[in-house]
Coordinates of C-alpha atoms and ligand atoms in Angstrom, one line a residue:
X434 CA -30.0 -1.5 69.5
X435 CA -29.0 -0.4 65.9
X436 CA -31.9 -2.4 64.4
X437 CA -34.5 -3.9 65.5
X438 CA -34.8 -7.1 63.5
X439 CA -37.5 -8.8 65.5
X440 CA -39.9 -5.4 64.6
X441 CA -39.1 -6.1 61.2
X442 CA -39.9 -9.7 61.1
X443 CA -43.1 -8.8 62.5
X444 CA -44.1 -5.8 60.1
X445 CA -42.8 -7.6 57.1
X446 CA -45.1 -10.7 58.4
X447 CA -47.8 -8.0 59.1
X448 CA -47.3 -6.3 55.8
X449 CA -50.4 -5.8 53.4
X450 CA -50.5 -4.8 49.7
X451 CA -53.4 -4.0 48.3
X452 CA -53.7 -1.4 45.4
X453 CA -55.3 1.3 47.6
X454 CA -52.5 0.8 50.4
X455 CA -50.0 1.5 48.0
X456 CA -51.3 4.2 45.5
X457 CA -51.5 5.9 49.2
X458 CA -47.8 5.7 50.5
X459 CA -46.8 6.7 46.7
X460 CA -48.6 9.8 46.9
X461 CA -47.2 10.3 50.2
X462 CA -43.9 9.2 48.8
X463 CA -43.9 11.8 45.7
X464 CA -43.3 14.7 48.5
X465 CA -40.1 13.3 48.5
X466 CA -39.6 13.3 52.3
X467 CA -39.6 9.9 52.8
X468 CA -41.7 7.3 54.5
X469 CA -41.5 5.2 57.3
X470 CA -40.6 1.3 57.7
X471 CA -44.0 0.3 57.8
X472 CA -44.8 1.6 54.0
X473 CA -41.6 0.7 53.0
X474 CA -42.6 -3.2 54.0
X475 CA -46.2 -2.7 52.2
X476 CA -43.3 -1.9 49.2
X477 CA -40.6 -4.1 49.1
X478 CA -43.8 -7.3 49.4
X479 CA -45.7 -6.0 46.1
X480 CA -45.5 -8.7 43.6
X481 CA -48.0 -7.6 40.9
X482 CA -46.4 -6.2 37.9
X483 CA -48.8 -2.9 37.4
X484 CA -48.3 -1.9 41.0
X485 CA -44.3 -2.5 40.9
X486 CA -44.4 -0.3 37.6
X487 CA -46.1 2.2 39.3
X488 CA -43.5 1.8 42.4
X489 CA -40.8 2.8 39.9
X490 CA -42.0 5.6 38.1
X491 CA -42.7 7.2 41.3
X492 CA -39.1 6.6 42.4
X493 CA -37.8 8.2 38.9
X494 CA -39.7 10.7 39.9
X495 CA -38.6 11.8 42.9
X496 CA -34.8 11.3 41.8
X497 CA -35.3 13.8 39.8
X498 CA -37.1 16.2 42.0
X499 CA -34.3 16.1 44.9
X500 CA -31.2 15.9 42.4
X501 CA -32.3 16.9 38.7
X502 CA -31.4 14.2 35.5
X503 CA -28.2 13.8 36.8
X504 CA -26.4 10.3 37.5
X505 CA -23.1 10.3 39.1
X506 CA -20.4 8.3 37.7
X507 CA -17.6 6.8 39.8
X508 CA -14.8 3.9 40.0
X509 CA -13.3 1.5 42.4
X510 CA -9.7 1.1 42.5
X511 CA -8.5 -2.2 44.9
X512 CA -6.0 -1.8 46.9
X513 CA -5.0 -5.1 48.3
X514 CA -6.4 -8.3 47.4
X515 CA -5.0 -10.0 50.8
X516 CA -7.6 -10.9 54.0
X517 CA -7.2 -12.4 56.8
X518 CA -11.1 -13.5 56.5
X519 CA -13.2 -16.4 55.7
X520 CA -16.5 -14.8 54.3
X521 CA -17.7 -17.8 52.2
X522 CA -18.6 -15.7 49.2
X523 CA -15.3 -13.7 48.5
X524 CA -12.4 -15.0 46.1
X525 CA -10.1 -12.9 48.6
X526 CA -11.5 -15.1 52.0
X527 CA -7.9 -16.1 53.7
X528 CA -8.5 -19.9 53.0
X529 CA -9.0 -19.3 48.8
X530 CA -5.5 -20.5 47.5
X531 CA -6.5 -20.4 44.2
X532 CA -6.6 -16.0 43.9
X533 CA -2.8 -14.6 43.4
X534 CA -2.0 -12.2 46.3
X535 CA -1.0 -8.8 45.7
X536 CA -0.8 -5.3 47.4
X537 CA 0.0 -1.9 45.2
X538 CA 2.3 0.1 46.8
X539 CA 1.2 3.8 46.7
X540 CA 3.0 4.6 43.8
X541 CA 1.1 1.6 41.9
X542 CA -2.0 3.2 43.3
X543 CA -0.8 6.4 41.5
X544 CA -0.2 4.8 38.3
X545 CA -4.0 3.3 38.7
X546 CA -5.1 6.7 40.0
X547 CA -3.6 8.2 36.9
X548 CA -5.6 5.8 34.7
X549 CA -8.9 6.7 35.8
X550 CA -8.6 10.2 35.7
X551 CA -7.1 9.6 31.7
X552 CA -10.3 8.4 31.0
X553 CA -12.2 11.0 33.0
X554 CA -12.8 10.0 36.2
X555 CA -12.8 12.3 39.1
X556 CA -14.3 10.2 41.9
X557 CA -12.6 6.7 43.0
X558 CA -13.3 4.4 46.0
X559 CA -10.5 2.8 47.1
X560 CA -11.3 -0.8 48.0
X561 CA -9.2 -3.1 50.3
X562 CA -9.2 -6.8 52.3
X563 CA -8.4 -7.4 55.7
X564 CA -5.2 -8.0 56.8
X565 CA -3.3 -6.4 60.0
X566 CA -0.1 -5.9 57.3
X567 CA -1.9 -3.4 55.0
X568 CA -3.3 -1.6 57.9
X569 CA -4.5 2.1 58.8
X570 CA -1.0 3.7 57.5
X571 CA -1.2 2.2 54.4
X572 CA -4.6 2.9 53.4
X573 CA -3.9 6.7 54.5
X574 CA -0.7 6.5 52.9
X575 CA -2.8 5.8 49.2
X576 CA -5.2 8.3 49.9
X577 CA -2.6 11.1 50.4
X578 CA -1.1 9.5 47.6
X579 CA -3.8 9.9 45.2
X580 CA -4.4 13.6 46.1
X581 CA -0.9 14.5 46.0
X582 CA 0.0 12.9 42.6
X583 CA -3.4 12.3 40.9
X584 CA -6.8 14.8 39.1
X585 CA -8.7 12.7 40.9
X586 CA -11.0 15.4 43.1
X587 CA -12.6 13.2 45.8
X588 CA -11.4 10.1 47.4
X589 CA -14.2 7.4 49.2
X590 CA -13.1 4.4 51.2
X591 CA -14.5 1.0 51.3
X592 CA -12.4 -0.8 54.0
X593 CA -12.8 -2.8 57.1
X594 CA -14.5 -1.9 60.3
X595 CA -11.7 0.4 62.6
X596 CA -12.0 2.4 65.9
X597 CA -12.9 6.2 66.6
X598 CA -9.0 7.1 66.6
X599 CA -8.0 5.5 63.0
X600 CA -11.6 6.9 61.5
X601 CA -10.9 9.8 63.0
X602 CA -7.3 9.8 61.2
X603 CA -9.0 9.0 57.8
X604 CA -10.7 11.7 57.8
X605 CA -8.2 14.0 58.6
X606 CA -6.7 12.1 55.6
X607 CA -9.5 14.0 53.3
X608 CA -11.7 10.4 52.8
X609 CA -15.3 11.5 51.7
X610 CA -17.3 9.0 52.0
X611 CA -16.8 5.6 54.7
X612 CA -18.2 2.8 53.9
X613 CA -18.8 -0.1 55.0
X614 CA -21.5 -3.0 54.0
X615 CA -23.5 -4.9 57.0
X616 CA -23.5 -7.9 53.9
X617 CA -26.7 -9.5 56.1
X618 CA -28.3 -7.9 59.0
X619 CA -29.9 -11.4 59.9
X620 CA -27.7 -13.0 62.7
X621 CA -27.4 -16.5 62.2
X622 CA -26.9 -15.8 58.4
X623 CA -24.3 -13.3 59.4
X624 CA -22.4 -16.3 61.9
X625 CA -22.6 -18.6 59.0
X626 CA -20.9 -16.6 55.9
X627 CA -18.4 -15.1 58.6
X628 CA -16.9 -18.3 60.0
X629 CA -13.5 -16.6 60.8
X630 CA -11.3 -13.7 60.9
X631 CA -11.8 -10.0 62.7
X632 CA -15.2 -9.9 60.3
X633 CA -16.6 -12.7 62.8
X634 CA -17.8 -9.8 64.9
X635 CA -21.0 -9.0 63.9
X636 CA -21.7 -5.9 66.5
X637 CA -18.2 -4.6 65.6
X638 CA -19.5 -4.1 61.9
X639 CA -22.9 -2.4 62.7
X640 CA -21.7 -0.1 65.4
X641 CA -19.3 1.2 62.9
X642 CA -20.9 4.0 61.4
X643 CA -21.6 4.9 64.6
X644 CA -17.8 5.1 65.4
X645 CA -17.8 7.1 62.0
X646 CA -19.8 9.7 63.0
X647 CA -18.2 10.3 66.1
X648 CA -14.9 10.8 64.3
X649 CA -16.6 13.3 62.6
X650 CA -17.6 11.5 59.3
X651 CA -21.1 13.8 58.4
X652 CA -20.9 10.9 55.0
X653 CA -21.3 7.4 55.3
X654 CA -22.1 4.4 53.2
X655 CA -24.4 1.0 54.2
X656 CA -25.5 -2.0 52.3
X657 CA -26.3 -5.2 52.1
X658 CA -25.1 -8.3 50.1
X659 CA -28.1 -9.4 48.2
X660 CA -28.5 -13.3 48.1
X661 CA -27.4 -14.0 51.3
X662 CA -30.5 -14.0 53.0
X663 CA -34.0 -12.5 52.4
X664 CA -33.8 -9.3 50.6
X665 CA -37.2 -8.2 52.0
X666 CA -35.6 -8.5 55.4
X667 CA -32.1 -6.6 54.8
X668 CA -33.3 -3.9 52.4
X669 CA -35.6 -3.2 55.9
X670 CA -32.5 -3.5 58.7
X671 CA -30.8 -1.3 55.6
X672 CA -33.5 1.4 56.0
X673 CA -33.6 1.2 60.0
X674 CA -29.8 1.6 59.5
X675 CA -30.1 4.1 58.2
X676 CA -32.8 5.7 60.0
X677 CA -30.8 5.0 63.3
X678 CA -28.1 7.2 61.8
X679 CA -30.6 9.9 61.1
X680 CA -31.9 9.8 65.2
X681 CA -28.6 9.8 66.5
X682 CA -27.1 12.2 64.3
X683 CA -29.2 13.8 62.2
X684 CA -27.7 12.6 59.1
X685 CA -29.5 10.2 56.7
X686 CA -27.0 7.5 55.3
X687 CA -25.3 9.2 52.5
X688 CA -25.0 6.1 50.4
X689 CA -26.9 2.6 50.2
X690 CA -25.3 0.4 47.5
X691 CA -26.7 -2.5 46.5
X692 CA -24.1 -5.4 46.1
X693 CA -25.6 -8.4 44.8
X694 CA -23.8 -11.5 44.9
X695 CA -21.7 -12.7 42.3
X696 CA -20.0 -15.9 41.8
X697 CA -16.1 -15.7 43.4
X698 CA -12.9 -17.7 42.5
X699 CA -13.7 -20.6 44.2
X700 CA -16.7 -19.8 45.5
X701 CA -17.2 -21.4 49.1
X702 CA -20.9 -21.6 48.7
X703 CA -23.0 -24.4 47.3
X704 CA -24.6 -21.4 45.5
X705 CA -26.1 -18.0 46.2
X706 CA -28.7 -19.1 48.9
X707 CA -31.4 -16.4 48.1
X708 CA -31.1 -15.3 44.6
X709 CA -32.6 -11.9 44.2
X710 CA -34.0 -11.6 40.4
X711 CA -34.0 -8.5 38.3
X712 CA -37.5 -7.5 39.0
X713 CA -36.8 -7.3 42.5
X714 CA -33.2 -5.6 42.3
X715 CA -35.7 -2.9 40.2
X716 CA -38.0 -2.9 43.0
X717 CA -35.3 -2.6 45.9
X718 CA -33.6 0.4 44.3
X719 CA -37.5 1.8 44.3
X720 CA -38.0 1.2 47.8
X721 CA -34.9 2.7 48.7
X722 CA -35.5 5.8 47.1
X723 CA -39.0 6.6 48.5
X724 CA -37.9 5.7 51.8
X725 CA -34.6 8.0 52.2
X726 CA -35.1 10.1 49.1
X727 CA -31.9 11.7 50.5
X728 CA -29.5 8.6 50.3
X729 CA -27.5 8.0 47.1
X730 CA -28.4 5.1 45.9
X731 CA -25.6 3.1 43.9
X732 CA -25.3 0.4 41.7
X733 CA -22.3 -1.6 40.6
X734 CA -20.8 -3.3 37.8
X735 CA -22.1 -6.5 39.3
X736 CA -25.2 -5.6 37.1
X737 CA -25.8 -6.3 33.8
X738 CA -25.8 -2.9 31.1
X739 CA -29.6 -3.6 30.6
X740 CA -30.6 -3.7 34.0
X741 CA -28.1 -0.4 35.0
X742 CA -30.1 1.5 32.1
X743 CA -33.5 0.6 33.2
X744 CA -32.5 1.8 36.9
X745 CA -31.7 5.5 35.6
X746 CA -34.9 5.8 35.6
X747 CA -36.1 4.5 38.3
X748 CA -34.3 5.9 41.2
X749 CA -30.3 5.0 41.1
X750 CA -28.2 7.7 42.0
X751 CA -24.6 6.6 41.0
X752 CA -23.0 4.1 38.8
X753 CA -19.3 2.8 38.5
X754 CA -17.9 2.2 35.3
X755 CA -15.2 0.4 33.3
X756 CA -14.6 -1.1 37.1
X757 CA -11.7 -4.0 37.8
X758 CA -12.0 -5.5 41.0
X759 CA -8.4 -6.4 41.5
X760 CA -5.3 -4.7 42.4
X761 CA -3.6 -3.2 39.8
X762 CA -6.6 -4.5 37.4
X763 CA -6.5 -0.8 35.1
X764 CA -3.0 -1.1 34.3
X765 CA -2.9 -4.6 33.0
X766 CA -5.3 -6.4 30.4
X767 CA -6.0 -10.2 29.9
X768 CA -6.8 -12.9 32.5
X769 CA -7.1 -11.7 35.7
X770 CA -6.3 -14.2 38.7
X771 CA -6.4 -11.2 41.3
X772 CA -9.7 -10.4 41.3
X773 CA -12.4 -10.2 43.8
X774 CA -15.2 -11.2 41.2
X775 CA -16.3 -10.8 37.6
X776 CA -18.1 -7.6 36.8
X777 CA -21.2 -8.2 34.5
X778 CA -20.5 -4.6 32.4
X779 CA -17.9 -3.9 30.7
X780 CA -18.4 -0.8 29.0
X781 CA -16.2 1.7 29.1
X782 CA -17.0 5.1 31.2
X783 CA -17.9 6.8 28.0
X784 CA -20.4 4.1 26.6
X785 CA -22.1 4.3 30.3
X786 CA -22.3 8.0 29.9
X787 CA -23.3 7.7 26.3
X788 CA -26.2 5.0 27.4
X789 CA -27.4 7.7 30.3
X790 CA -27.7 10.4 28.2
X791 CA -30.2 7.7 25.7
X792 CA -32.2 7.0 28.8
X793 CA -33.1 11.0 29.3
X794 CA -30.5 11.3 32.2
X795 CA -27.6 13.8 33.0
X796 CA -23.6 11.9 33.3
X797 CA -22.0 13.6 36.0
X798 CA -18.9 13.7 37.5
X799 CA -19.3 16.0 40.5
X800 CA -17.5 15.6 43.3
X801 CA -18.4 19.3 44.8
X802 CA -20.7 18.4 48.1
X803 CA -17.7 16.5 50.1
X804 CA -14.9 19.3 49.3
X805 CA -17.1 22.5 50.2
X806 CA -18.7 20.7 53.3
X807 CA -22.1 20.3 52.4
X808 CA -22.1 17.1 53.8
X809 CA -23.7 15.0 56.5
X810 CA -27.0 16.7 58.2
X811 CA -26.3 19.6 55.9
X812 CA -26.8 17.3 53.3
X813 CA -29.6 15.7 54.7
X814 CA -31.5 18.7 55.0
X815 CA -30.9 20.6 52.0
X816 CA -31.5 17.5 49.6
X817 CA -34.8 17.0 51.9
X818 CA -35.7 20.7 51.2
X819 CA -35.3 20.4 47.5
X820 CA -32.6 22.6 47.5
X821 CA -29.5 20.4 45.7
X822 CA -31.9 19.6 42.3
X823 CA -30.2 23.3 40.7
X824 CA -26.7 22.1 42.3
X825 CA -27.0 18.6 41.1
X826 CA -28.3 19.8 37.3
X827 CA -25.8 22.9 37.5
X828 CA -23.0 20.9 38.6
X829 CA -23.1 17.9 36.5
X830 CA -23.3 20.5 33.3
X831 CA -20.4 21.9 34.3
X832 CA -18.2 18.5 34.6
X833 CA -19.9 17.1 31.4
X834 CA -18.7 20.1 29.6
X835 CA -15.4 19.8 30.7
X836 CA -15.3 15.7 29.9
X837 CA -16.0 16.7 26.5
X838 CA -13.3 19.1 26.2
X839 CA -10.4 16.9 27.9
X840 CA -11.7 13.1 27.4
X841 CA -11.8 10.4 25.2
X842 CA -15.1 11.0 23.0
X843 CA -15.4 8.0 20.9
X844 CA -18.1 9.1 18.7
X845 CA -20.7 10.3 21.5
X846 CA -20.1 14.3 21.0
X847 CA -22.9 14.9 19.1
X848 CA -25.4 13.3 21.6
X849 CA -23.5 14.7 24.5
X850 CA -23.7 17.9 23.2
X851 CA -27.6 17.8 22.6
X852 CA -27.8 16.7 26.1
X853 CA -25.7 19.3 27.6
X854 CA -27.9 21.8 25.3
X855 CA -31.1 20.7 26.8
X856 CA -30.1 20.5 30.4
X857 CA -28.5 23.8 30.3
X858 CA -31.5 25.1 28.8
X859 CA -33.9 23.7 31.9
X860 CA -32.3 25.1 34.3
X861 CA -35.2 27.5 35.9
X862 CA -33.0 29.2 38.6
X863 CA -31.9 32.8 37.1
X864 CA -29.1 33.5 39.5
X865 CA -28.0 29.7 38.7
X866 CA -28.7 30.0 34.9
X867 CA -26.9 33.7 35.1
X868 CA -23.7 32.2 37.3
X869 CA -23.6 28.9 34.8
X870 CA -23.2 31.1 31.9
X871 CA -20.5 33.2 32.7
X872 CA -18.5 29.2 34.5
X873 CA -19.2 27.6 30.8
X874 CA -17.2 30.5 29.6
X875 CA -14.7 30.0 32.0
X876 CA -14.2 26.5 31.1
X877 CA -13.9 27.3 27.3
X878 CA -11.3 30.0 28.4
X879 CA -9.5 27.0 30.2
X880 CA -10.4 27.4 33.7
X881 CA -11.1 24.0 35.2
X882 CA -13.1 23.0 39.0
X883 CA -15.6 24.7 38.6
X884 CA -18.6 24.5 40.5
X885 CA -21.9 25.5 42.6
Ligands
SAM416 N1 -12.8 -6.2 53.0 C1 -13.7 -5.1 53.3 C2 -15.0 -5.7 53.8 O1 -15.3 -6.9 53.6 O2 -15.8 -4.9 54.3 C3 -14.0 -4.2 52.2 C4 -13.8 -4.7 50.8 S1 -14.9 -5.9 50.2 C5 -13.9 -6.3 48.9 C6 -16.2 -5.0 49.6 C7 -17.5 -5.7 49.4 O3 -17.5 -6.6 48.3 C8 -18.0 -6.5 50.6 O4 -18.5 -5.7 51.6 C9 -19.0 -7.4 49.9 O5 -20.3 -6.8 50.1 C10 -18.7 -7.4 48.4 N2 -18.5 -8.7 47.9 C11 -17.6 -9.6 48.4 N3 -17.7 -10.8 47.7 C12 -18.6 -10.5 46.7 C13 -19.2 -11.3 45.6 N4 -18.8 -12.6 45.4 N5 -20.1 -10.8 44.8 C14 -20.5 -9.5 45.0 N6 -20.0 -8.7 46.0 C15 -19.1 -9.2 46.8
SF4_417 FE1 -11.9 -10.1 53.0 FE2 -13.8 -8.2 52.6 FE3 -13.6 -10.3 50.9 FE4 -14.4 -10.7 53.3 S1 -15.5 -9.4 51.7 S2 -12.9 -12.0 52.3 S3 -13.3 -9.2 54.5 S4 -12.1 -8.7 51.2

């Protein structure tokens, strides 16, 4: 079993919070290597205010022990917009008539590629539906597109469910990170939103990072879609997830995002059954990061600019920006009637950066781990060791200096600069601080890609 969702009924039923309980399993937290599922149910059922701020500072905290100031920025980019699937909360479900149908070809991918990295971006996860006409080939096809034609250094994929061979063939493809999210571990909830289609098939979707590491992905990504059912529940069968992958292959999840229901074209729901408020989003992302400190934890454009601030310092890991979540969305401006759902930021990747760097944190567009290997149980390890914080810093320096020198601005220099300044004068490493020196150099020479 994959997770063990009676045992987590029954510790979240059993669960106690009290303030001694939890100043405890924060101290143990603060080590950074991780708790177990019983303190992470003590966390995700504290309610009062003091003890929830305390949660969070602690989670800041260990961010930025295991991987310095820096927060790493990334985009989608949607493929195809048609499904063959009924999930009741998604304007692309099969029986939505009202969303216009479209798939890029690879060359339209290109052109949206392109895009991105014009405004700076060097990490994009390709997003796609269901739907046995856009298949395997054609997702590989756009990925080999993208590296072939594009800057863009590092290519994720967020697509359905697939065997050992075709994961094994997207990874060959150069795909970083897989991922796919559970949506609800909870069963009948799962039956319910999933009335038809391929995505029916509950087991099918859990076993699949599974399948993923067997075809050799060390890097995968999990989730839940927060609203469907009780967070307290799936943030705990997201942990066990995770943990399961860690038994089985020594590799933490590389990933957890944290979805959160938005209203869809047409939504097919009465409304979101199990609305999740700010507070506890804040507290999730927390919980999240004490429990696998290793995980990236990553937050969408489904959330507000307030609450994506207030998170930088309380344990997120990564952040889209400037997102579209329909095909061909970068390339076109006005009303969109192709999209999966309306984002709830709209800044551009340059105000998100701009806001990090006001919140005391690092913008980063690193993409360094996946394309020198240092991925899966290597990851895992390292991160756990405390040994990425002086590649994290080191490395998001280096790709900050070179967005300032080839991107769009807007006004931010000055503060960008400062914040470059500062990190680059924290580095404590010598051999880091000595090797960083001579690669800023490099880049104002011309060089570009470089890295730790
Ligand atoms: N079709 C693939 C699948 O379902 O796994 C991958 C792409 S799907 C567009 C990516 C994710 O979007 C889903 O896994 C789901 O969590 C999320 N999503 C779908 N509808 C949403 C909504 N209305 N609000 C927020 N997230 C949503
Ligand atoms: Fe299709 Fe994925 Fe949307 Fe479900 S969530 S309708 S599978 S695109």
């Amino acid at each position: 079993m994959i997770v063990d969702t009676a045992r987590i009924e029954r510790l979240l039923k059993e669960a106690v919070v009290t303030e001694e309980g939890v100043a405890e399993i924060l101290q143990r937290a603060s080590e950074g290597r991780g708790l177990v599922l019983e303190d992470a149910a003590a966390l995700i059922s504290i309610e009062d205010p003091r003890l929830r701020k305390m949660l969070c500072k602690t989670a800041g905290e260990v961010k930025e022990k295991l991987f310095g100031k820096r927060v790493v920025l990334f985009a989608p980019l949607y493929l195809s917009n048609y499904c063959t699937n009924g999930c009741l909360y998604c304007g692309f479900r099969s029986s939505n008539r009202t969303v216009s149908r479209k798939a890029l070809t690879p060359e339209e991918v290109v052109a949206e590629a392109r895009t991105l990295v014009a405004m700076g971006f060097k990490r994009v996860l390709l997003v796609t539906g269901e739907d046995p006409r856009w298949d395997l080939g054609y997702i590989i096809d756009c990925v080999q597109a993208v590296y072939r034609n594009t800057g863009m250094r590092i290519v994720h994929v967020n697509a359905p469910p697939m065997d050992v061979p075709s994961l094994k063939k997207l990874k060959a493809a150069g795909v970083g990170v897989f991922q796919v999210f559970q949506e609800t571990y909870h069963r009948p909830t799962y039956g319910r939103v999933h009335p038809s289609g391929k995505k029916k098939d509950y087991d099918f979707r859990i076993e699949v990072m599974d399948r993923a590491m067997e075809a050799g992905f060390g890097d995968v990504g999990i989730g839940s879609l927060l609203g469907l059912y009780d967070f307290r529940f799936d943030s705990l069968a997201t942990l066990a997830h995770s943990f399961h992958l860690y038994e089985k292959f020594g590799a933490q999840a590389h990933t957890v995002s944290i979805p959160r229901l938005r209203p869809a074209a047409h939504f097919a729901m009465n409304d979101v059954p199990y609305p999740v408020s700010d507070e506890d989003f804040k507290k999730i992302v927390a919980v999240y990061r004490l429990t696998v400190p290793t995980a990236g934890v990553v937050v969408s454009t489904r959330e507000s600019a307030g609450l994506r601030n207030s998170l930088i310092r309380s344990g997120a890991t990564q952040l889209s920006a400037a997102s579209r979540t329909s095909p061909g969305g970068y390339s076109k401006d006005g009303t969109d009637t192709l999209e999966q759902f309306s984002t709830n930021d709209h800044r551009t990747l340059v105000e998100v950066m701009k806001s990090i760097v006001d919140e005391g944190g690092l913008p980063s567009l690193c993409t360094t781990c996946y394309r020198v290997g240092r991925t899966g149980r290597e990851f895992t390890e390292k991160t756990k060791a405390g040994e990425m914080e002086k590649f994290c810093q080191a490395n998001a320096i280096l790709t900050l200096k070179e967005y300032l020198a080839d991107c769009p601005v807007n006004g931010t220099k000055e503060s960008m600069e400062k914040a470059l300044s500062k990190a680059i004068g924290e580095i404590k490493d010598p051999a880091i601080k000595k090797a960083l020196a001579e690669k800023l150099k490099a880049l104002d020479a011309g060089e570009r890609d470089l890295y730790f």
